[in-house]
Tab-separated table of C-alpha atoms in Angstrom:
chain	number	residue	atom	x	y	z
A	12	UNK	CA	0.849	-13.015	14.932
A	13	UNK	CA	-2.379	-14.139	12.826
A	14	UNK	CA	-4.991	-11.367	14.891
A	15	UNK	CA	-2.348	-8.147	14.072
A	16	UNK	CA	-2.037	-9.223	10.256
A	17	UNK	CA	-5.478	-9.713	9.818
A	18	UNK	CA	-5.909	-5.891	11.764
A	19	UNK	CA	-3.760	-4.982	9.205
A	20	UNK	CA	-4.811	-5.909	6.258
A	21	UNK	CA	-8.581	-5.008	7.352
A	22	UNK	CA	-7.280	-1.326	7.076
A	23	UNK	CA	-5.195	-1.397	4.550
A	24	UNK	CA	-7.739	-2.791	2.323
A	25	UNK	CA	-10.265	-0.652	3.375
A	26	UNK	CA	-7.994	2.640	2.128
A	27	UNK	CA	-6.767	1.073	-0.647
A	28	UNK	CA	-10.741	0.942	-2.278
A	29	UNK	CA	-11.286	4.278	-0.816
A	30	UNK	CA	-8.488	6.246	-2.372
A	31	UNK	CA	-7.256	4.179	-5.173
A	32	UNK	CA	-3.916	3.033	-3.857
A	33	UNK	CA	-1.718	0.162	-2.557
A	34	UNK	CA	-2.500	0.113	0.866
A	35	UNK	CA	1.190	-0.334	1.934
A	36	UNK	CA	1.714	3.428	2.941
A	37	UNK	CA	-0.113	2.460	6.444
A	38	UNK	CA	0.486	-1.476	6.477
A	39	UNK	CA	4.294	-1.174	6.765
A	40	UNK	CA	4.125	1.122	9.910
A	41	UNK	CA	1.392	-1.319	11.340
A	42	UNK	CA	3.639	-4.336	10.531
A	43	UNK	CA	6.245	-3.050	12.389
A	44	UNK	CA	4.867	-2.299	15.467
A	45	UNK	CA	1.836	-4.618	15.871
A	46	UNK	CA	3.654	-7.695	13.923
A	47	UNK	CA	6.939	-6.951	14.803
A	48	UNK	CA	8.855	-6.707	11.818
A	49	UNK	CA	11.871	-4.656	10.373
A	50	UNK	CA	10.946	-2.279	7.716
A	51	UNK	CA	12.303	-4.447	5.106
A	52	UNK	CA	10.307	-7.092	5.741
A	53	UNK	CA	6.934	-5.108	6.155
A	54	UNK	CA	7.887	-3.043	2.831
A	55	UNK	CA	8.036	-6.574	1.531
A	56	UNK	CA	5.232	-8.179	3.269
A	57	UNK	CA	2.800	-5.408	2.417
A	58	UNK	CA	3.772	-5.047	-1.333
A	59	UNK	CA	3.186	-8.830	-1.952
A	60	UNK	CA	-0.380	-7.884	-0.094
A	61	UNK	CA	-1.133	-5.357	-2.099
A	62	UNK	CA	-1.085	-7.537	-5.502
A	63	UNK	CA	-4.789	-9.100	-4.705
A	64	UNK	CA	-6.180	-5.853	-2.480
A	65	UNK	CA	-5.792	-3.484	-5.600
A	66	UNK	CA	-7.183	-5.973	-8.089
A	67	UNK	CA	-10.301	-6.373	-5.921
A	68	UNK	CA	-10.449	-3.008	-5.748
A	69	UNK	CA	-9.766	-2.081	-9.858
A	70	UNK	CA	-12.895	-4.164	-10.490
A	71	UNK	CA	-14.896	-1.974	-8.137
A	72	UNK	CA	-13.880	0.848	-10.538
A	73	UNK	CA	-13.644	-0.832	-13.716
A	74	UNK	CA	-17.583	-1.646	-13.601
A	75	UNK	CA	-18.163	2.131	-12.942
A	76	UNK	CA	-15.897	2.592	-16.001
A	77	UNK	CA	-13.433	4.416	-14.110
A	78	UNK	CA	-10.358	3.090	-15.324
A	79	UNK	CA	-8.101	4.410	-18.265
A	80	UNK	CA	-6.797	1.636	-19.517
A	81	UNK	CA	-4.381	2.873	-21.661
A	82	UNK	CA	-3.391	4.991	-18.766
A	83	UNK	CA	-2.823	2.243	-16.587
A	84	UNK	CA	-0.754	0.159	-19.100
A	85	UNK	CA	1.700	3.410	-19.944
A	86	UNK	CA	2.066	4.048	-16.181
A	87	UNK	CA	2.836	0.640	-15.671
A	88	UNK	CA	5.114	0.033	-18.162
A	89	UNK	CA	7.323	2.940	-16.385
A	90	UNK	CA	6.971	0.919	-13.128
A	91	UNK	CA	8.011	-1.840	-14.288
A	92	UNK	CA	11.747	0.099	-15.236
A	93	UNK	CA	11.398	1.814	-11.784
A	94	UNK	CA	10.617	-1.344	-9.570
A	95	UNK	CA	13.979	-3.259	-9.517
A	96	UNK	CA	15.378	-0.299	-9.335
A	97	UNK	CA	13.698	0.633	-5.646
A	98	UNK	CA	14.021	-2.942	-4.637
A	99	UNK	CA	17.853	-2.710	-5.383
A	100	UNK	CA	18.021	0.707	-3.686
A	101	UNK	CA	16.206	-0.547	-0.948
A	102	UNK	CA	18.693	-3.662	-0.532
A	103	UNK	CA	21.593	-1.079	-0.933
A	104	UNK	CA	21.569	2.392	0.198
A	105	UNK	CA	20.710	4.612	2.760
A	106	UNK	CA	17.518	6.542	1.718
A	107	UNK	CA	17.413	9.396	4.430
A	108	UNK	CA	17.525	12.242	1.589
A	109	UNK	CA	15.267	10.526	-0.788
A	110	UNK	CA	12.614	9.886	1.943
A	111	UNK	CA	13.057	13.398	2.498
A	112	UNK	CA	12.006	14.500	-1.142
A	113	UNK	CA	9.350	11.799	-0.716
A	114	UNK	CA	7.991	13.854	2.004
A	115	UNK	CA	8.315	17.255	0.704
A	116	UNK	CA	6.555	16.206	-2.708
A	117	UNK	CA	3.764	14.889	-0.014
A	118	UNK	CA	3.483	17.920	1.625
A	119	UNK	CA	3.137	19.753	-1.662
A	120	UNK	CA	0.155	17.621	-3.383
A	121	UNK	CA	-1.484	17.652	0.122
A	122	UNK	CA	-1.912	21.690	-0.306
A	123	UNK	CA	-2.830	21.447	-4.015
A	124	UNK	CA	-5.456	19.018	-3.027
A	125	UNK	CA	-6.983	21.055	-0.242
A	126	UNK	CA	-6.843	24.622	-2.321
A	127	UNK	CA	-8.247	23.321	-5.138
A	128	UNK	CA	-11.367	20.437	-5.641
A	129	UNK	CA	-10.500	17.555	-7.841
A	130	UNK	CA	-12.695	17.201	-10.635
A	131	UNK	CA	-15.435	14.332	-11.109
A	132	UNK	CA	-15.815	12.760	-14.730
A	133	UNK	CA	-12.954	15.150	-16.094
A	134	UNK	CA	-10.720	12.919	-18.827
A	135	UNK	CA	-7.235	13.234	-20.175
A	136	UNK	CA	-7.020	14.271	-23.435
A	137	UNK	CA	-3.787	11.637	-25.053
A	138	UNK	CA	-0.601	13.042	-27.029
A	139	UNK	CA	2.941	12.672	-26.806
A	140	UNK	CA	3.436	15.293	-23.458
A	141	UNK	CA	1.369	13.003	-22.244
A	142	UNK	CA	2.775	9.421	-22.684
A	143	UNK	CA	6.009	10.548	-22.064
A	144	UNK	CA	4.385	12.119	-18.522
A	145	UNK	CA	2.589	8.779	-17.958
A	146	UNK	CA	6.143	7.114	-18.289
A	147	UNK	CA	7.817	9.408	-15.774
A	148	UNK	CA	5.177	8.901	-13.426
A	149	UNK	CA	5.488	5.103	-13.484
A	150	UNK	CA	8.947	5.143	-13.577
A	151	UNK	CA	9.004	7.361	-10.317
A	152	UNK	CA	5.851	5.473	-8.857
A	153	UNK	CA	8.328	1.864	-9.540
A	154	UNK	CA	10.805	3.039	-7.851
A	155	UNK	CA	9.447	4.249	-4.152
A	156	UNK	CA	6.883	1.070	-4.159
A	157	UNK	CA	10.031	-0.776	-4.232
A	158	UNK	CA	11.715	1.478	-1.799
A	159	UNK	CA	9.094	1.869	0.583
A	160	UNK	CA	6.969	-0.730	0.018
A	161	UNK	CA	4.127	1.186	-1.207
A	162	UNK	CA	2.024	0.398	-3.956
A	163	UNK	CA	2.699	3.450	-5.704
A	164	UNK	CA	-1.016	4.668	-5.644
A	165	UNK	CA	-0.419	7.428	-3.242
A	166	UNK	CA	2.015	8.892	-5.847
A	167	UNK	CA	-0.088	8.112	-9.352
A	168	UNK	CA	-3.433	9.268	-7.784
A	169	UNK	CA	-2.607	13.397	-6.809
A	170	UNK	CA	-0.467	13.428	-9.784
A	171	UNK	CA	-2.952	12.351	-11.948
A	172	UNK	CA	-5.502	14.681	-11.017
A	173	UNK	CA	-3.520	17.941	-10.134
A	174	UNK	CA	-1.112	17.262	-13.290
A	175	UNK	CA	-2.677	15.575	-15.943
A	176	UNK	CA	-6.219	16.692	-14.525
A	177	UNK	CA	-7.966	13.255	-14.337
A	178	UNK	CA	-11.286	13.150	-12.493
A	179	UNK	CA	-10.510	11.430	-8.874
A	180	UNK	CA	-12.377	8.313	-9.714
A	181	UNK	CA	-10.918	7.957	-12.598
A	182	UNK	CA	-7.411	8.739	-11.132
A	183	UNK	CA	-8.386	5.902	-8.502
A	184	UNK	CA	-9.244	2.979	-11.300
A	185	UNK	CA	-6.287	4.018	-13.466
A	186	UNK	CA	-3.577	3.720	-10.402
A	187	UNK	CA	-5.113	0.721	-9.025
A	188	UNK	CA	-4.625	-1.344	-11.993
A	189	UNK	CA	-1.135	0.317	-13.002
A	190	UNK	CA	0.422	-0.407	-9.736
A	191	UNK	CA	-0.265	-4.199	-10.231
A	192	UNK	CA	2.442	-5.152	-12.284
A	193	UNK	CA	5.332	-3.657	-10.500
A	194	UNK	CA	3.766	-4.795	-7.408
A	195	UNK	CA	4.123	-8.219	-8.327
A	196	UNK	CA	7.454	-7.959	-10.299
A	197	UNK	CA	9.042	-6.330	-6.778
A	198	UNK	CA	7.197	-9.112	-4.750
A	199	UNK	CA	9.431	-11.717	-6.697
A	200	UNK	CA	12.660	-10.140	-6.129
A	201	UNK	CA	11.934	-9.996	-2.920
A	202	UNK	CA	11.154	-13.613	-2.378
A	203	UNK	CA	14.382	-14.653	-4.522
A	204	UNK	CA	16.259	-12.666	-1.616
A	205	UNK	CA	14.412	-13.954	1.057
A	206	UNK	CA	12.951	-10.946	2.647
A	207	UNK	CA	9.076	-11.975	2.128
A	208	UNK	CA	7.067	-14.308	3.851
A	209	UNK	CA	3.616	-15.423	1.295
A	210	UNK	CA	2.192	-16.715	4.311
A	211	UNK	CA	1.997	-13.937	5.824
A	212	UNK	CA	0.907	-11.477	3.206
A	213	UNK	CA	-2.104	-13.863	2.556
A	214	UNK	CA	-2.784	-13.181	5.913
A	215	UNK	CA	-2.925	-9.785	5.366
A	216	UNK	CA	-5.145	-9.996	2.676
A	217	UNK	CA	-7.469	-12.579	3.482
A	218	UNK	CA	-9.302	-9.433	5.708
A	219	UNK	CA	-8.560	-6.904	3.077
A	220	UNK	CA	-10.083	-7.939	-0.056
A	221	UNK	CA	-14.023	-7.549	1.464
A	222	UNK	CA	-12.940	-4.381	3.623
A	223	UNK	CA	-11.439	-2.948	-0.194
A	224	UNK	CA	-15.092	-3.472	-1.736
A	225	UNK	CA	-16.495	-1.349	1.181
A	226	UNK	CA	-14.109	0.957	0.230
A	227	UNK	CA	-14.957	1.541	-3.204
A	228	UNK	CA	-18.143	1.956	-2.020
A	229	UNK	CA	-17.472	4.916	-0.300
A	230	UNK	CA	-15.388	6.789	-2.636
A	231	UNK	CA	-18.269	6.955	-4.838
A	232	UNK	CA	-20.312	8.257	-2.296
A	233	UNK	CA	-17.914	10.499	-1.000
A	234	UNK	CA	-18.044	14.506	-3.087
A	235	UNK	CA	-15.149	15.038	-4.830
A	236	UNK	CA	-13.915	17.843	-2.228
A	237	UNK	CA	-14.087	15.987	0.746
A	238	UNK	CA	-12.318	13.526	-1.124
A	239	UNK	CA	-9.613	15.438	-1.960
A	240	UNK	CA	-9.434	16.753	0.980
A	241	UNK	CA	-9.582	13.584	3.213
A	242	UNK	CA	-6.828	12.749	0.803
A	243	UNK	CA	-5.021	15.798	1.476
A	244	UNK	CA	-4.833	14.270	5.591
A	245	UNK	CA	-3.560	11.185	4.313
A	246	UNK	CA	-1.025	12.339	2.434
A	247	UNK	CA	-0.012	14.299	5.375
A	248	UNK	CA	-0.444	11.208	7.776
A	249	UNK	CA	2.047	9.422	5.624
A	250	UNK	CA	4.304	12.237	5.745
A	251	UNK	CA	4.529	12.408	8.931
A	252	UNK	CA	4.988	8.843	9.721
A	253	UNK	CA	7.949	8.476	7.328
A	254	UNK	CA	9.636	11.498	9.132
A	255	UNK	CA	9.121	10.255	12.501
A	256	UNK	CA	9.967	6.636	11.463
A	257	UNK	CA	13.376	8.325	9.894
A	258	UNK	CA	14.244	10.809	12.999
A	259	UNK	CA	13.377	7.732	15.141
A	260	UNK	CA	16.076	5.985	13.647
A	261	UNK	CA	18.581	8.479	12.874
A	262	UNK	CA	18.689	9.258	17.157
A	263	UNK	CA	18.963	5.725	17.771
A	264	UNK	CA	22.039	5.538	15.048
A	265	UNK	CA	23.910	8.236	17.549
């Protein structure tokens, strides 16, 4: 079990840097077919994982000054409303039609990203539109990491640059450190229902907080259009996973 975890988190790590997110969007496929677990589990393993991997990687950014701090605490203070929420929804319901939305509102950033170049350096410019935007984000980021055990990232990072127009490093800093909290505030719900093992998401980890750093390193080297537009692909490689992983199980249900 050790050698796939460490695989794992080695990738996960190394997109979560990169692109400013969780990670989880490819560790909870890769948990379930190279560890072996159920989706609950791996939604629960990975967001646990993601806790240390996007701190390591927020301090990449922050010493660039690429983080908006206030940002990040708004968004975060949504998540924290939409977390339990996910986590109950996960425990509770069905979520073929949701997933569904989840994927179409993919599909749709993806195209934004590729037609038009996110900006480098570009700011947000506060008012009340926009902390009342910030909260809606978080709220809706909350709720699918603790549905899909995803960090959130991949949600807070297109929005932030193709709504609010945040320059993609910036948009990369500011979701890194706003996913954090509900991250950890899922993680513990989890554990209080049993459906997370802390060994192994320090496992995954261990591997992912160097392989992060590289990341970082990257995205700074990386233009802004190929950046958007590598992650344009994986918004689309997520998409596609989550339908396959759904149709998968919706013909073995029959």
């Amino acid at each position: 079990m050790i050698l796939p975890l460490l695989l794992v988190g080695a990738v996960g790590g190394l997109l979560s840097g990169m692109f400013g997110v969780g990670g989880g969007f490819i560790m909870v496929p890769l948990l379930m077919w190279l560890a072996n677990m159920d989706q609950r589990r791996a939604a629960a393993t990975s967001l646990l994982a993601v806790v240390p991997i996007a701190a390591v990687s927020a301090i990449g950014y922050g010493v660039q000054g690429e983080i908006d701090l206030s940002a990040a605490l708004i968004v975060a203070g949504g998540a924290l409303v939409g977390a339990p929420i996910g986590t109950w929804l996960l425990r509770r319901l069905p979520l073929g039609w949701l997933l569904w939305l989840f994927i179409a509102g993919m599909l749709v950033v993806a195209v934004r990203l590729v037609l038009v170049a996110p900006e480098r350096g570009a700011e947000v410019e506060f008012s009340t539109g926009v902390l009342f935007g910030y909260l809606l984000l978080g709220l809706v980021m909350g709720t699918a990491s603790g549905m899909f055990g995803i960090g959130g990232g991949v949600i807070a990072v297109p929005v932030l640059m193709t709504v609010f127009g945040m320059g993609d490093l910036l948009a990369r800093g500011t979701s890194l450190v706003a996913l954090i909290p509900a991250a950890i505030l899922s993680s513990s719900i989890n554990l209080k229902a049993g459906m997370l093992s802390v060994r192994d998401a320090a496992i995954v980890a261990a591997p992912a907080l160097p392989a992060s750093i590289a990341g970082v390193w990257l995205a700074f080297l990386i233009p802004p259009a190929v950046g958007g537009i590598l992650f344009a692909a994986l918004l689309l490689a997520l998409a596609a996973q989550l339908a396959f992983r759904d149709l998968r199980k919706r013909r073995a249900a029959r």
